[in-house]
XYZ file of C-alpha atoms in Angstrom:
273
model
C 258.504 98.607 192.985
C 257.686 96.995 196.303
C 256.973 99.596 198.972
C 257.720 98.688 202.581
C 256.408 100.775 205.470
C 258.506 100.254 208.599
C 256.723 101.293 211.789
C 258.332 101.289 215.196
C 256.005 100.323 218.036
C 254.469 103.032 220.209
C 255.665 104.085 223.636
C 255.633 101.768 226.628
C 256.250 102.561 230.290
C 259.884 101.461 229.887
C 260.754 103.047 226.524
C 263.905 105.144 226.866
C 264.602 103.948 230.413
C 265.027 100.169 230.298
C 266.345 97.910 227.533
C 263.211 95.789 227.286
C 264.372 93.422 224.557
C 262.308 90.227 224.487
C 260.886 90.701 227.989
C 257.259 89.505 227.792
C 254.271 91.457 229.040
C 255.362 94.971 228.067
C 252.276 96.594 226.466
C 251.802 100.047 225.036
C 251.021 102.656 227.677
C 248.365 105.338 227.189
C 250.783 107.446 225.155
C 251.665 104.513 222.916
C 248.030 103.617 222.356
C 247.311 107.199 221.327
C 250.311 107.156 218.972
C 249.164 103.903 217.367
C 245.618 105.215 216.907
C 246.918 108.414 215.313
C 249.171 106.501 212.930
C 246.334 104.136 212.021
C 244.158 107.128 211.117
C 246.966 108.665 209.068
C 247.476 105.455 207.072
C 243.800 104.561 206.708
C 243.543 105.659 203.058
C 246.599 103.661 201.982
C 245.913 100.093 200.752
C 248.188 97.544 202.427
C 248.773 94.095 200.978
C 249.943 92.789 204.344
C 250.498 93.918 207.920
C 253.450 92.073 209.428
C 254.638 92.364 213.025
C 257.280 91.343 215.488
C 255.835 88.829 217.959
C 256.382 91.153 220.913
C 253.293 92.648 222.521
C 254.146 96.301 221.942
C 254.465 95.693 218.193
C 251.429 93.428 218.021
C 249.308 96.130 219.663
C 250.612 98.834 217.331
C 249.992 96.668 214.264
C 246.546 95.665 215.557
C 245.546 99.330 215.837
C 246.467 99.798 212.165
C 244.662 96.609 211.116
C 241.542 97.577 213.053
C 240.723 100.278 210.484
C 240.878 97.781 207.580
C 237.773 95.566 207.648
C 239.213 92.549 209.383
C 242.720 92.536 207.882
C 244.870 90.255 210.007
C 248.304 90.869 211.507
C 250.898 88.307 210.414
C 253.612 87.504 212.957
C 257.212 87.390 211.703
C 259.858 86.385 214.264
C 262.715 87.674 212.107
C 261.677 91.298 212.654
C 261.583 90.791 216.418
C 263.812 92.801 218.727
C 267.546 92.237 218.919
C 268.301 89.584 221.538
C 270.279 91.559 224.103
C 271.201 88.640 226.364
C 272.249 89.770 229.843
C 271.490 93.384 228.936
C 267.776 92.607 228.714
C 265.758 94.358 231.405
C 268.655 96.565 232.532
C 268.337 100.342 233.003
C 269.961 102.232 230.144
C 271.816 104.495 232.582
C 273.521 101.423 234.037
C 274.333 99.965 230.633
C 275.874 103.263 229.511
C 278.667 102.659 232.026
C 279.581 99.311 230.487
C 282.610 99.107 228.197
C 280.482 97.337 225.602
C 278.253 100.422 225.372
C 280.978 102.351 223.572
C 281.426 99.476 221.138
C 277.678 99.448 220.484
C 277.913 103.155 219.707
C 281.041 103.140 217.528
C 281.430 99.607 216.135
C 278.121 97.728 216.326
C 279.362 95.251 213.722
C 281.724 93.910 216.407
C 279.037 93.470 219.076
C 277.653 90.211 220.390
C 275.519 90.769 223.459
C 276.700 88.792 226.505
C 274.989 85.889 228.192
C 272.769 83.030 227.050
C 270.852 83.913 223.923
C 272.791 87.102 223.287
C 272.720 87.949 219.578
C 275.295 89.662 217.433
C 274.187 92.863 215.755
C 275.234 91.602 212.294
C 273.064 88.511 212.844
C 270.147 90.745 213.814
C 270.568 92.768 210.638
C 270.934 89.676 208.480
C 267.713 88.009 209.624
C 265.716 91.276 209.451
C 266.873 92.102 205.918
C 266.278 88.477 204.875
C 262.706 88.825 206.132
C 262.219 91.983 204.043
C 263.568 90.298 200.917
C 261.393 87.240 201.460
C 258.240 89.313 201.962
C 259.085 91.417 198.900
C 259.294 88.252 196.805
C 256.171 86.762 198.369
C 253.965 89.826 197.865
C 255.343 90.923 194.505
C 256.732 93.975 192.787
C 253.541 96.046 192.994
C 252.866 95.442 196.689
C 252.689 97.954 199.510
C 252.941 96.407 202.942
C 253.748 97.322 206.532
C 256.133 95.832 209.068
C 255.922 96.823 212.744
C 259.252 96.299 214.444
C 261.801 97.832 216.825
C 264.234 100.740 216.767
C 267.495 98.853 216.294
C 265.936 96.492 213.760
C 264.502 99.314 211.650
C 267.808 101.188 211.758
C 269.613 98.069 210.557
C 267.179 97.653 207.634
C 267.583 101.318 206.670
C 271.381 101.027 206.797
C 271.213 98.064 204.436
C 268.928 99.967 202.052
C 271.442 102.836 201.930
C 274.427 100.542 201.451
C 275.865 101.678 204.774
C 278.221 99.560 206.815
C 276.540 98.491 210.041
C 279.041 100.639 211.948
C 277.265 103.692 210.515
C 273.774 102.676 211.560
C 273.788 104.690 214.787
C 273.509 107.774 212.562
C 269.919 106.696 211.836
C 266.983 107.420 214.136
C 263.655 105.585 214.521
C 261.391 107.171 217.138
C 258.371 105.454 218.721
C 255.510 105.045 216.238
C 257.541 106.690 213.480
C 257.107 105.741 209.832
C 260.014 104.853 207.566
C 259.354 103.967 203.912
C 261.630 102.092 201.525
C 260.864 101.284 197.889
C 262.721 98.276 196.501
C 263.512 98.232 192.765
C 265.472 95.696 190.705
C 268.624 97.827 190.903
C 268.489 99.585 194.270
C 266.246 100.516 197.182
C 265.039 104.098 197.585
C 264.642 105.502 201.092
C 261.465 107.582 200.659
C 260.903 108.611 204.282
C 262.725 108.148 207.542
C 261.478 108.686 211.097
C 258.334 110.448 209.848
C 255.930 111.284 212.664
C 253.310 113.359 210.893
C 253.285 113.312 207.089
C 250.432 112.375 204.768
C 250.300 109.354 202.451
C 249.369 110.869 199.069
C 252.819 110.177 197.631
C 252.577 106.511 198.659
C 249.273 105.792 196.885
C 249.274 103.419 193.891
C 249.224 105.174 190.520
C 246.647 104.575 187.823
C 249.383 103.553 185.362
C 251.012 101.053 187.697
C 252.243 101.006 191.258
C 254.399 104.085 191.870
C 255.891 104.037 188.382
C 256.521 106.547 185.688
C 255.305 106.060 182.138
C 257.673 103.430 180.815
C 260.738 104.557 182.766
C 262.996 102.135 184.584
C 261.899 101.998 188.240
C 265.529 101.812 189.362
C 266.474 105.192 187.853
C 267.311 107.963 190.330
C 266.291 111.598 189.878
C 269.156 113.597 188.393
C 269.275 116.916 190.226
C 267.017 115.720 193.031
C 263.548 115.916 191.482
C 260.480 117.794 192.686
C 259.509 115.352 195.426
C 256.345 114.449 193.531
C 255.112 118.064 193.199
C 255.372 117.784 189.388
C 252.450 115.632 188.127
C 254.670 114.395 185.311
C 257.189 112.973 187.736
C 257.216 109.433 189.082
C 257.419 108.389 192.724
C 261.228 108.267 192.761
C 261.390 111.895 191.637
C 262.234 110.877 188.076
C 260.570 112.571 185.083
C 258.250 110.378 183.055
C 260.406 110.015 179.945
C 259.343 108.315 176.732
C 261.529 105.201 176.621
C 261.476 105.146 172.800
C 263.363 108.415 172.867
C 265.759 107.133 175.497
C 266.407 104.056 173.368
C 267.303 106.141 170.330
C 264.025 106.495 168.412
C 264.122 110.215 169.133
C 266.070 112.643 171.253
C 265.314 113.473 174.856
C 263.678 116.895 174.891
C 265.338 119.737 176.715
C 264.353 119.760 180.364
C 263.395 116.077 180.423
C 265.910 115.393 183.171
C 264.700 116.180 186.687
C 265.761 119.541 188.020
C 266.796 120.393 191.487
C 264.572 122.518 192.920
C 270.113 114.295 215.633
C 271.257 113.697 218.933
C 273.792 110.872 219.585
C 272.276 107.439 219.127
C 271.554 105.113 222.015
C 270.321 101.544 222.073
C 266.719 101.848 223.157
C 264.956 98.844 221.619
């Protein structure tokens, strides 16, 4: 399974007040720098095959803080995970934009939205190029890779919606706070959303396993945990919450022993960039 860590950039002076978009020269403020440093420390033990970033300064700085703990690992710029191109909305106060008729469409039917003005992008186009970037990097780095992408709130939400099979009109149900961590594992059959909007968890469950990257012993990586699984608390359970089942038994050589199946044990969205 390829594991993708999606990190939203840290706070800037305009975050939550102005729709910054592709405005140049918007760095992390002191709060954002502290967030990036804290996240870098939290991820320091986790090997990363690549650190990929939006070209915008706030993402580059966040990604650079993570790379700085990794003996010279470089940040790779990927335009396709850059911010949505908001056209004439770029640089406008969010309070002003909330009075626009298009705001309600953004909230309820983002699949119908194309932002006005020269260079304004449609939200489906934004999702398409971001998900295409994920798929390309998955193929480039391989099925056992763990890598990080630093991007933007709306872009991360669109990637998560795709991973869950949600229509884009449902993506405002998803939240991606500044410097939050979202983790998706991609298998041949389906993606698994492992974490979303995490702002403080450890990384033990993301570490590669001795018997192969985040896999059970011979089980199909695309299998879901029936009953929900133990969340990795059971040492005999794989990273998806599936029990490690002998595939010979599953294929008919023997019977599956009893108990082999896993047992069970936000505010309205805005466009903030």
